[in-house]
CSV table of C-alpha atoms in Angstrom, one decimal:
chain,number,residue,atom,x,y,z
A,39,MET,CA,5.9,9.1,-47.1
A,40,LYS,CA,5.5,6.8,-44.4
A,41,LYS,CA,6.1,8.3,-40.5
A,42,LYS,CA,9.6,6.5,-38.7
A,43,PHE,CA,8.1,4.5,-36.2
A,44,SER,CA,10.7,6.0,-33.1
A,45,PHE,CA,11.8,3.2,-30.8
A,46,ARG,CA,13.3,5.8,-28.7
A,47,ILE,CA,12.4,5.1,-24.9
A,48,GLN,CA,10.5,7.7,-23.1
A,49,PRO,CA,10.3,7.4,-19.2
A,50,TYR,CA,7.5,6.3,-17.7
A,51,LYS,CA,5.0,8.9,-16.1
A,52,SER,CA,2.2,7.8,-14.0
A,53,HIS,CA,0.6,8.9,-10.6
A,54,TYR,CA,3.0,6.2,-9.0
A,55,GLU,CA,6.1,6.5,-8.6
A,56,VAL,CA,8.3,3.9,-6.4
A,57,ALA,CA,9.1,5.4,-3.1
A,58,ASN,CA,12.4,5.9,-1.3
A,59,PHE,CA,14.1,4.7,1.2
A,60,ASP,CA,16.5,6.4,3.3
A,61,ASP,CA,16.8,3.6,5.8
A,62,ALA,CA,20.4,3.4,7.3
A,63,HIS,CA,20.3,-0.6,6.7
A,64,GLY,CA,18.9,0.1,3.1
A,65,PHE,CA,17.5,-3.3,1.1
A,66,ARG,CA,20.5,-6.0,1.8
A,67,ALA,CA,18.3,-9.2,0.2
A,68,GLY,CA,16.8,-7.1,-2.7
A,69,SER,CA,14.7,-4.0,-3.7
A,70,ILE,CA,11.4,-4.5,-3.2
A,71,GLY,CA,9.8,-0.2,-4.4
A,72,VAL,CA,6.4,0.0,-2.1
A,73,LEU,CA,4.2,2.5,-4.4
A,74,CYS,CA,3.0,5.8,-2.8
A,75,ASP,CA,0.8,7.8,-4.4
A,76,ARG,CA,2.3,11.3,-5.8
A,77,ARG,CA,-1.4,12.9,-5.3
A,78,SER,CA,-1.0,11.8,-1.6
A,79,GLY,CA,2.4,13.6,-1.4
A,80,GLY,CA,4.5,10.8,-1.1
A,81,ARG,CA,3.0,9.1,1.8
A,82,ALA,CA,2.0,5.6,0.3
A,83,ALA,CA,-1.7,4.6,-0.7
A,84,ASP,CA,-3.3,2.9,1.7
A,85,ALA,CA,-2.1,3.6,5.6
A,86,ALA,CA,-0.5,0.8,6.5
A,87,PRO,CA,-0.1,-0.5,10.3
A,88,VAL,CA,3.3,1.1,12.5
A,89,GLY,CA,5.3,-1.7,13.5
A,90,ASN,CA,6.2,-2.3,17.6
A,91,ALA,CA,9.0,-4.3,18.1
A,92,GLN,CA,8.0,-5.0,21.9
A,93,ASN,CA,4.5,-6.8,20.6
A,94,ALA,CA,6.7,-8.8,18.0
A,95,ARG,CA,8.3,-11.1,21.1
A,96,ASP,CA,5.5,-13.1,21.2
A,97,LYS,CA,5.5,-14.0,17.7
A,98,VAL,CA,8.8,-14.5,16.6
A,99,SER,CA,8.6,-18.1,18.1
A,100,MET,CA,7.7,-19.0,13.9
A,101,CYS,CA,10.5,-17.3,12.3
A,102,ILE,CA,13.7,-18.2,14.6
A,103,GLY,CA,13.8,-21.9,13.8
A,104,CYS,CA,14.6,-21.0,10.2
A,105,HIS,CA,16.0,-17.6,10.7
A,106,GLY,CA,18.3,-17.7,14.1
A,107,ILE,CA,17.6,-17.1,17.1
A,108,PRO,CA,19.4,-13.4,18.1
A,109,GLY,CA,23.1,-14.3,20.1
A,110,TYR,CA,22.9,-18.0,18.8
A,111,LYS,CA,24.3,-19.5,16.0
A,112,ALA,CA,21.9,-21.7,13.8
A,113,SER,CA,23.2,-24.1,11.2
A,114,PHE,CA,19.8,-23.9,9.6
A,115,PRO,CA,20.0,-21.1,7.8
A,116,GLU,CA,23.8,-21.7,6.0
A,117,LEU,CA,22.7,-25.5,5.1
A,118,TYR,CA,18.7,-24.4,3.5
A,119,HIS,CA,20.2,-20.7,2.4
A,120,VAL,CA,17.3,-19.3,4.6
A,121,PRO,CA,17.8,-15.8,4.6
A,122,MET,CA,19.3,-13.8,8.6
A,123,ILE,CA,16.7,-11.2,8.5
A,124,ALA,CA,17.8,-9.6,11.8
A,125,GLY,CA,19.2,-5.6,10.5
A,126,GLN,CA,16.7,-6.0,7.6
A,127,ASN,CA,14.8,-3.1,6.2
A,128,ALA,CA,11.4,-2.8,8.2
A,129,LYS,CA,10.1,-2.7,4.3
A,130,TYR,CA,11.8,-4.6,2.6
A,131,ILE,CA,10.7,-7.3,5.3
A,132,GLU,CA,6.8,-5.9,5.7
A,133,ALA,CA,7.3,-6.5,1.1
A,134,ALA,CA,8.5,-9.9,1.3
A,135,LEU,CA,5.7,-10.9,4.1
A,136,ASN,CA,2.7,-9.5,2.2
A,137,GLU,CA,4.6,-11.3,-1.3
A,138,TYR,CA,4.0,-14.5,0.7
A,139,ARG,CA,0.9,-13.6,1.6
A,140,LYS,CA,-0.8,-13.0,-1.6
A,141,GLY,CA,1.2,-16.0,-3.5
A,142,ALA,CA,4.2,-13.6,-5.5
A,143,ARG,CA,7.0,-15.4,-3.9
A,144,SER,CA,6.5,-19.0,-2.8
A,145,HIS,CA,8.0,-21.8,-0.6
A,146,PRO,CA,5.8,-23.7,1.7
A,147,THR,CA,6.8,-22.7,5.0
A,148,MET,CA,6.7,-19.0,4.4
A,149,ASP,CA,3.3,-19.2,2.5
A,150,ALA,CA,2.5,-21.0,5.9
A,151,VAL,CA,3.4,-18.3,8.2
A,152,ALA,CA,2.3,-15.6,6.2
A,153,GLY,CA,-0.8,-16.6,5.4
A,154,SER,CA,-1.3,-16.5,9.6
A,155,LEU,CA,-0.4,-13.2,10.3
A,156,SER,CA,-2.5,-9.9,10.1
A,157,ASP,CA,-1.1,-6.9,8.5
A,158,GLN,CA,-0.3,-5.7,12.3
A,159,ASP,CA,1.5,-8.9,13.4
A,160,ILE,CA,3.8,-8.4,9.6
A,161,ALA,CA,4.2,-4.8,10.5
A,162,ASP,CA,5.0,-5.7,14.3
A,163,LEU,CA,7.5,-8.4,13.3
A,164,ALA,CA,9.1,-6.5,10.5
A,165,ALA,CA,9.8,-3.4,13.3
A,166,TYR,CA,11.6,-6.2,15.7
A,167,TYR,CA,13.9,-7.7,12.8
A,168,SER,CA,15.0,-4.7,11.7
A,169,SER,CA,15.7,-3.2,15.0
A,170,LEU,CA,18.1,-6.0,16.1
A,171,LYS,CA,22.1,-5.9,14.7
């Protein structure tokens, strides 16, 4: 007698899991999970640099033309559907910039900007934009 093949969905298990972020801002523009290694106690598998919002003030000049200047209303984001990232979750901004840098996301301007940033620059910019309201 042939054994019936079961199509029951089993939960996916591996040594990786999606990190939970209890951030006041949450994920507004989308949901990008950051993989954490359970064997490392929930810490990110590769330690990322810690962002410093003060250091980013010199780097935001390449961002404000499209994503807006704090305190001013920019027309570019509304006309071309560019996201306003002030107040966005820092982990989301870091993940998005890293995806542009690696080619997982594509936009001519963002590819060039993200490609010129170091890991520390990305962490600093994410800290800066997440601190804005």
